[in-house]
N, CA, C and O atoms as CSV, one atom per row, in Angstrom:
chain,resi,resn,atom,element,x,y,z
A,1,MET,N,N,211.217,190.256,176.701
A,1,MET,CA,C,210.007,189.712,177.257
A,1,MET,C,C,210.356,188.774,178.380
A,1,MET,O,O,211.298,187.989,178.263
A,2,LYS,N,N,209.621,188.836,179.463
A,2,LYS,CA,C,209.856,187.949,180.613
A,2,LYS,C,C,209.313,186.554,180.301
A,2,LYS,O,O,208.380,186.394,179.515
A,3,ARG,N,N,209.911,185.567,180.927
A,3,ARG,CA,C,209.494,184.195,180.761
A,3,ARG,C,C,208.539,183.804,181.854
A,3,ARG,O,O,208.757,184.118,183.024
A,4,PHE,N,N,207.463,183.107,181.473
A,4,PHE,CA,C,206.490,182.578,182.441
A,4,PHE,C,C,206.535,181.084,182.383
A,4,PHE,O,O,206.549,180.525,181.286
A,5,ASP,N,N,206.560,180.382,183.537
A,5,ASP,CA,C,206.496,178.956,183.535
A,5,ASP,C,C,205.034,178.485,183.411
A,5,ASP,O,O,204.750,177.402,182.899
A,6,LEU,N,N,204.146,179.318,183.887
A,6,LEU,CA,C,202.729,178.970,183.863
A,6,LEU,C,C,201.921,180.267,183.805
A,6,LEU,O,O,202.227,181.245,184.488
A,7,CYS,N,N,200.894,180.245,182.980
A,7,CYS,CA,C,200.085,181.435,182.796
A,7,CYS,C,C,198.591,181.048,182.723
A,7,CYS,O,O,198.223,180.095,182.037
A,8,PHE,N,N,197.778,181.772,183.411
A,8,PHE,CA,C,196.327,181.548,183.364
A,8,PHE,C,C,195.692,182.772,182.716
A,8,PHE,O,O,196.117,183.902,182.956
A,9,GLY,N,N,194.677,182.541,181.896
A,9,GLY,CA,C,193.976,183.613,181.293
A,9,GLY,C,C,193.127,183.175,180.148
A,9,GLY,O,O,193.018,181.980,179.875
A,10,ASN,N,N,192.522,184.116,179.470
A,10,ASN,CA,C,191.675,183.806,178.327
A,10,ASN,C,C,192.550,183.310,177.185
A,10,ASN,O,O,193.386,184.057,176.677
A,11,SER,N,N,192.370,182.077,176.783
A,11,SER,CA,C,193.268,181.452,175.789
A,11,SER,C,C,193.232,182.168,174.439
A,11,SER,O,O,194.252,182.237,173.754
A,12,ASP,N,N,192.075,182.702,174.049
A,12,ASP,CA,C,191.999,183.429,172.754
A,12,ASP,C,C,192.886,184.676,172.825
A,12,ASP,O,O,193.616,184.970,171.879
A,13,ILE,N,N,192.827,185.402,173.933
A,13,ILE,CA,C,193.612,186.631,174.063
A,13,ILE,C,C,195.096,186.300,174.162
A,13,ILE,O,O,195.911,186.958,173.516
A,14,ILE,N,N,195.472,185.280,174.967
A,14,ILE,CA,C,196.865,184.887,175.072
A,14,ILE,C,C,197.392,184.473,173.703
A,14,ILE,O,O,198.498,184.852,173.316
A,15,TYR,N,N,196.612,183.710,172.986
A,15,TYR,CA,C,197.015,183.227,171.648
A,15,TYR,C,C,197.268,184.408,170.733
A,15,TYR,O,O,198.300,184.447,170.063
A,16,ALA,N,N,196.362,185.370,170.681
A,16,ALA,CA,C,196.479,186.519,169.795
A,16,ALA,C,C,197.688,187.363,170.149
A,16,ALA,O,O,198.401,187.803,169.247
A,17,ILE,N,N,197.949,187.608,171.432
A,17,ILE,CA,C,199.073,188.402,171.847
A,17,ILE,C,C,200.398,187.677,171.550
A,17,ILE,O,O,201.357,188.286,171.077
A,18,ALA,N,N,200.430,186.373,171.837
A,18,ALA,CA,C,201.656,185.596,171.601
A,18,ALA,C,C,201.948,185.569,170.092
A,18,ALA,O,O,203.105,185.687,169.688
A,19,LYS,N,N,200.937,185.419,169.282
A,19,LYS,CA,C,201.131,185.371,167.825
A,19,LYS,C,C,201.686,186.726,167.361
A,19,LYS,O,O,202.632,186.770,166.574
A,20,LYS,N,N,201.110,187.812,167.839
A,20,LYS,CA,C,201.533,189.160,167.471
A,20,LYS,C,C,202.993,189.390,167.874
A,20,LYS,O,O,203.743,190.028,167.135
A,21,LYS,N,N,203.393,188.886,169.019
A,21,LYS,CA,C,204.760,189.083,169.502
A,21,LYS,C,C,205.745,188.067,168.954
A,21,LYS,O,O,206.943,188.154,169.225
A,22,GLY,N,N,205.244,187.090,168.172
A,22,GLY,CA,C,206.123,186.090,167.543
A,22,GLY,C,C,206.618,185.018,168.489
A,22,GLY,O,O,207.659,184.413,168.233
A,23,VAL,N,N,205.902,184.764,169.578
A,23,VAL,CA,C,206.316,183.764,170.538
A,23,VAL,C,C,205.317,182.573,170.665
A,23,VAL,O,O,205.389,181.767,171.593
A,24,LEU,N,N,204.397,182.513,169.691
A,24,LEU,CA,C,203.366,181.465,169.793
A,24,LEU,C,C,203.960,180.064,169.836
A,24,LEU,O,O,203.431,179.196,170.531
A,25,GLY,N,N,205.018,179.833,169.128
A,25,GLY,CA,C,205.662,178.536,169.111
A,25,GLY,C,C,206.261,178.119,170.471
A,25,GLY,O,O,206.596,176.953,170.677
A,26,GLU,N,N,206.386,179.062,171.365
A,26,GLU,CA,C,206.980,178.772,172.689
A,26,GLU,C,C,205.889,178.447,173.743
A,26,GLU,O,O,206.215,178.174,174.898
A,27,ILE,N,N,204.625,178.477,173.353
A,27,ILE,CA,C,203.556,178.267,174.292
A,27,ILE,C,C,202.878,176.926,174.044
A,27,ILE,O,O,202.659,176.520,172.902
A,28,VAL,N,N,202.555,176.258,175.130
A,28,VAL,CA,C,201.778,175.009,175.092
A,28,VAL,C,C,200.481,175.273,175.842
A,28,VAL,O,O,200.503,175.587,177.032
A,29,PHE,N,N,199.349,175.148,175.149
A,29,PHE,CA,C,198.083,175.325,175.810
A,29,PHE,C,C,197.573,173.978,176.334
A,29,PHE,O,O,197.667,172.967,175.638
A,30,LEU,N,N,197.035,173.964,177.554
A,30,LEU,CA,C,196.532,172.747,178.126
A,30,LEU,C,C,195.261,172.328,177.441
A,30,LEU,O,O,194.407,173.163,177.146
A,31,LYS,N,N,195.122,171.055,177.186
A,31,LYS,CA,C,193.906,170.469,176.595
A,31,LYS,C,C,193.461,169.335,177.469
A,31,LYS,O,O,194.265,168.419,177.643
A,32,PRO,N,N,192.334,169.281,178.014
A,32,PRO,CA,C,191.322,170.326,177.953
A,32,PRO,C,C,191.706,171.516,178.822
A,32,PRO,O,O,192.546,171.395,179.714
A,33,GLU,N,N,191.106,172.634,178.567
A,33,GLU,CA,C,191.383,173.835,179.350
A,33,GLU,C,C,190.962,173.587,180.806
A,33,GLU,O,O,190.050,172.806,181.076
A,34,LEU,N,N,191.640,174.261,181.730
A,34,LEU,CA,C,191.326,174.074,183.149
A,34,LEU,C,C,189.926,174.594,183.441
A,34,LEU,O,O,189.180,174.007,184.225
A,35,THR,N,N,189.589,175.685,182.808
A,35,THR,CA,C,188.290,176.313,183.019
A,35,THR,C,C,187.937,177.187,181.811
A,35,THR,O,O,188.817,177.687,181.111
A,36,THR,N,N,186.684,177.354,181.593
A,36,THR,CA,C,186.230,178.298,180.561
A,36,THR,C,C,185.286,179.278,181.256
A,36,THR,O,O,184.457,178.896,182.082
A,37,ILE,N,N,185.434,180.515,180.903
A,37,ILE,CA,C,184.604,181.550,181.499
A,37,ILE,C,C,183.880,182.294,180.369
A,37,ILE,O,O,184.510,183.031,179.611
A,38,PRO,N,N,182.592,182.107,180.259
A,38,PRO,CA,C,181.859,182.792,179.213
A,38,PRO,C,C,181.791,184.310,179.444
A,38,PRO,O,O,181.880,184.776,180.580
A,39,SER,N,N,181.636,185.049,178.389
A,39,SER,CA,C,181.449,186.509,178.462
A,39,SER,C,C,180.010,186.831,178.123
A,39,SER,O,O,179.399,186.180,177.276
A,40,TYR,N,N,179.478,187.826,178.780
A,40,TYR,CA,C,178.091,188.202,178.577
A,40,TYR,C,C,177.965,189.711,178.410
A,40,TYR,O,O,178.813,190.483,178.856
A,41,ILE,N,N,176.912,190.091,177.773
A,41,ILE,CA,C,176.507,191.491,177.651
A,41,ILE,C,C,175.153,191.595,178.366
A,41,ILE,O,O,174.256,190.781,178.145
A,42,ALA,N,N,175.028,192.609,179.222
A,42,ALA,CA,C,173.781,192.757,179.963
A,42,ALA,C,C,173.151,194.105,179.682
A,42,ALA,O,O,173.845,195.079,179.390
A,43,PHE,N,N,171.868,194.154,179.770
A,43,PHE,CA,C,171.109,195.376,179.572
A,43,PHE,C,C,170.312,195.673,180.851
A,43,PHE,O,O,169.739,194.762,181.449
A,44,SER,N,N,170.279,196.893,181.251
A,44,SER,CA,C,169.623,197.310,182.495
A,44,SER,C,C,168.122,197.106,182.414
A,44,SER,O,O,167.481,197.498,181.438
A,45,LYS,N,N,167.565,196.485,183.456
A,45,LYS,CA,C,166.121,196.403,183.558
A,45,LYS,C,C,165.571,197.744,184.060
A,45,LYS,O,O,164.470,198.157,183.696
A,46,LYS,N,N,166.351,198.398,184.888
A,46,LYS,CA,C,165.953,199.667,185.479
A,46,LYS,C,C,165.753,200.742,184.407
A,46,LYS,O,O,164.862,201.583,184.526
A,47,ALA,N,N,166.577,200.712,183.369
A,47,ALA,CA,C,166.482,201.701,182.322
A,47,ALA,C,C,165.518,201.304,181.205
A,47,ALA,O,O,165.432,201.972,180.175
A,48,ASP,N,N,164.788,200.194,181.430
A,48,ASP,CA,C,163.809,199.712,180.463
A,48,ASP,C,C,164.442,199.519,179.084
A,48,ASP,O,O,164.046,200.160,178.111
A,49,CYS,N,N,165.423,198.633,179.018
A,49,CYS,CA,C,166.178,198.365,177.773
A,49,CYS,C,C,165.694,197.135,177.048
A,49,CYS,O,O,166.459,196.546,176.284
A,50,ASP,N,N,164.455,196.715,177.253
A,50,ASP,CA,C,163.968,195.494,176.627
A,50,ASP,C,C,164.044,195.581,175.091
A,50,ASP,O,O,164.438,194.617,174.435
A,51,SER,N,N,163.680,196.694,174.542
A,51,SER,CA,C,163.680,196.822,173.081
A,51,SER,C,C,165.137,196.882,172.577
A,51,SER,O,O,165.448,196.348,171.512
A,52,LEU,N,N,166.019,197.530,173.343
A,52,LEU,CA,C,167.410,197.561,172.960
A,52,LEU,C,C,168.043,196.161,172.994
A,52,LEU,O,O,168.791,195.780,172.093
A,53,ALA,N,N,167.722,195.399,174.065
A,53,ALA,CA,C,168.247,194.043,174.160
A,53,ALA,C,C,167.734,193.163,172.983
A,53,ALA,O,O,168.491,192.379,172.409
A,54,SER,N,N,166.468,193.309,172.651
A,54,SER,CA,C,165.891,192.520,171.539
A,54,SER,C,C,166.533,192.911,170.199
A,54,SER,O,O,166.847,192.042,169.385
A,55,GLU,N,N,166.723,194.189,169.977
A,55,GLU,CA,C,167.370,194.661,168.756
A,55,GLU,C,C,168.800,194.172,168.693
A,55,GLU,O,O,169.253,193.723,167.640
A,56,PHE,N,N,169.520,194.248,169.799
A,56,PHE,CA,C,170.869,193.775,169.849
A,56,PHE,C,C,170.961,192.277,169.491
A,56,PHE,O,O,171.802,191.861,168.694
A,57,ALA,N,N,170.081,191.498,170.097
A,57,ALA,CA,C,170.056,190.040,169.818
A,57,ALA,C,C,169.787,189.760,168.338
A,57,ALA,O,O,170.425,188.901,167.728
A,58,ARG,N,N,168.853,190.485,167.788
A,58,ARG,CA,C,168.526,190.293,166.353
A,58,ARG,C,C,169.720,190.639,165.476
A,58,ARG,O,O,170.081,189.865,164.589
A,59,GLU,N,N,170.341,191.797,165.713
A,59,GLU,CA,C,171.487,192.244,164.924
A,59,GLU,C,C,172.699,191.331,165.120
A,59,GLU,O,O,173.447,191.078,164.175
A,60,MET,N,N,172.892,190.843,166.331
A,60,MET,CA,C,174.028,189.926,166.574
A,60,MET,C,C,173.833,188.643,165.809
A,60,MET,O,O,174.794,188.086,165.277
A,61,LYS,N,N,172.608,188.163,165.743
A,61,LYS,CA,C,172.336,186.941,164.967
A,61,LYS,C,C,172.631,187.160,163.494
A,61,LYS,O,O,173.214,186.298,162.837
A,62,VAL,N,N,172.230,188.308,162.978
A,62,VAL,CA,C,172.506,188.666,161.565
A,62,VAL,C,C,174.022,188.753,161.330
A,62,VAL,O,O,174.551,188.213,160.359
A,63,PHE,N,N,174.695,189.445,162.243
A,63,PHE,CA,C,176.137,189.639,162.109
A,63,PHE,C,C,176.895,188.291,162.164
A,63,PHE,O,O,177.830,188.085,161.390
A,64,LYS,N,N,176.508,187.396,163.050
A,64,LYS,CA,C,177.192,186.112,163.182
A,64,LYS,C,C,176.976,185.213,161.971
A,64,LYS,O,O,177.704,184.238,161.783
A,65,ALA,N,N,175.979,185.535,161.148
A,65,ALA,CA,C,175.754,184.785,159.932
A,65,ALA,C,C,176.442,185.448,158.713
A,65,ALA,O,O,176.398,184.931,157.596
A,66,SER,N,N,177.069,186.592,158.967
A,66,SER,CA,C,177.661,187.345,157.886
A,66,SER,C,C,179.108,186.975,157.594
A,66,SER,O,O,179.783,186.358,158.418
A,67,ARG,N,N,179.557,187.346,156.452
A,67,ARG,CA,C,180.951,187.127,156.074
A,67,ARG,C,C,181.901,187.929,156.963
A,67,ARG,O,O,183.009,187.483,157.262
A,68,GLY,N,N,181.453,189.122,157.385
A,68,GLY,CA,C,182.262,189.995,158.213
A,68,GLY,C,C,182.682,189.358,159.524
A,68,GLY,O,O,183.810,189.518,159.991
A,69,TYR,N,N,181.730,188.627,160.106
A,69,TYR,CA,C,182.021,187.923,161.373
A,69,TYR,C,C,183.141,186.913,161.199
A,69,TYR,O,O,184.070,186.840,162.004
A,70,PHE,N,N,183.031,186.136,160.132
A,70,PHE,CA,C,184.056,185.097,159.905
A,70,PHE,C,C,185.382,185.706,159.499
A,70,PHE,O,O,186.434,185.127,159.772
A,71,GLU,N,N,185.356,186.854,158.857
A,71,GLU,CA,C,186.595,187.554,158.526
A,71,GLU,C,C,187.280,188.045,159.765
A,71,GLU,O,O,188.507,187.980,159.849
A,72,LEU,N,N,186.529,188.543,160.748
A,72,LEU,CA,C,187.123,188.978,162.017
A,72,LEU,C,C,187.724,187.790,162.765
A,72,LEU,O,O,188.820,187.897,163.315
A,73,LEU,N,N,187.019,186.665,162.790
A,73,LEU,CA,C,187.534,185.476,163.441
A,73,LEU,C,C,188.873,185.097,162.806
A,73,LEU,O,O,189.841,184.794,163.504
A,74,LYS,N,N,188.912,185.120,161.475
A,74,LYS,CA,C,190.115,184.708,160.752
A,74,LYS,C,C,191.241,185.747,160.988
A,74,LYS,O,O,192.394,185.383,161.218
A,75,LYS,N,N,190.885,187.021,160.925
A,75,LYS,CA,C,191.891,188.076,161.118
A,75,LYS,C,C,192.615,187.944,162.470
A,75,LYS,O,O,193.830,188.119,162.563
A,76,TYR,N,N,191.840,187.633,163.502
A,76,TYR,CA,C,192.441,187.531,164.832
A,76,TYR,C,C,192.714,186.088,165.274
A,76,TYR,O,O,193.024,185.810,166.432
A,77,ASP,N,N,192.582,185.182,164.291
A,77,ASP,CA,C,192.894,183.773,164.492
A,77,ASP,C,C,192.156,183.214,165.734
A,77,ASP,O,O,192.756,182.618,166.628
A,78,ILE,N,N,190.858,183.433,165.739
A,78,ILE,CA,C,190.000,182.971,166.869
A,78,ILE,C,C,189.080,181.900,166.345
A,78,ILE,O,O,188.473,182.025,165.281
A,79,GLN,N,N,188.995,180.835,167.131
A,79,GLN,CA,C,188.039,179.778,166.791
A,79,GLN,C,C,186.654,180.327,167.043
A,79,GLN,O,O,186.458,181.153,167.935
A,80,GLU,N,N,185.698,179.873,166.264
A,80,GLU,CA,C,184.318,180.360,166.401
A,80,GLU,C,C,183.851,180.128,167.829
A,80,GLU,O,O,184.070,179.060,168.400
A,81,PHE,N,N,183.201,181.145,168.403
A,81,PHE,CA,C,182.708,181.015,169.762
A,81,PHE,C,C,181.578,180.037,169.836
A,81,PHE,O,O,180.769,179.936,168.914
A,82,ARG,N,N,181.517,179.313,170.928
A,82,ARG,CA,C,180.491,178.300,171.134
A,82,ARG,C,C,179.205,178.926,171.559
A,82,ARG,O,O,178.220,178.222,171.781
């Protein structure tokens, strides 16, 4: 594996990859982070996806309250999304 003196990217993804490769102890994450970039899901207005967007929002709310959601966070060692 190549050595990086500095790396920019999604800290959750970098953390998961470093942990999987066994090099997590060699990484220092900056606190506070330099920047945070939220991720979004969008639905087309042109395709009239209002009902799909509403259903997705409802189901996502149910999923985020479920045990399965927290099991995924734990499995991939991800802090709960804000």
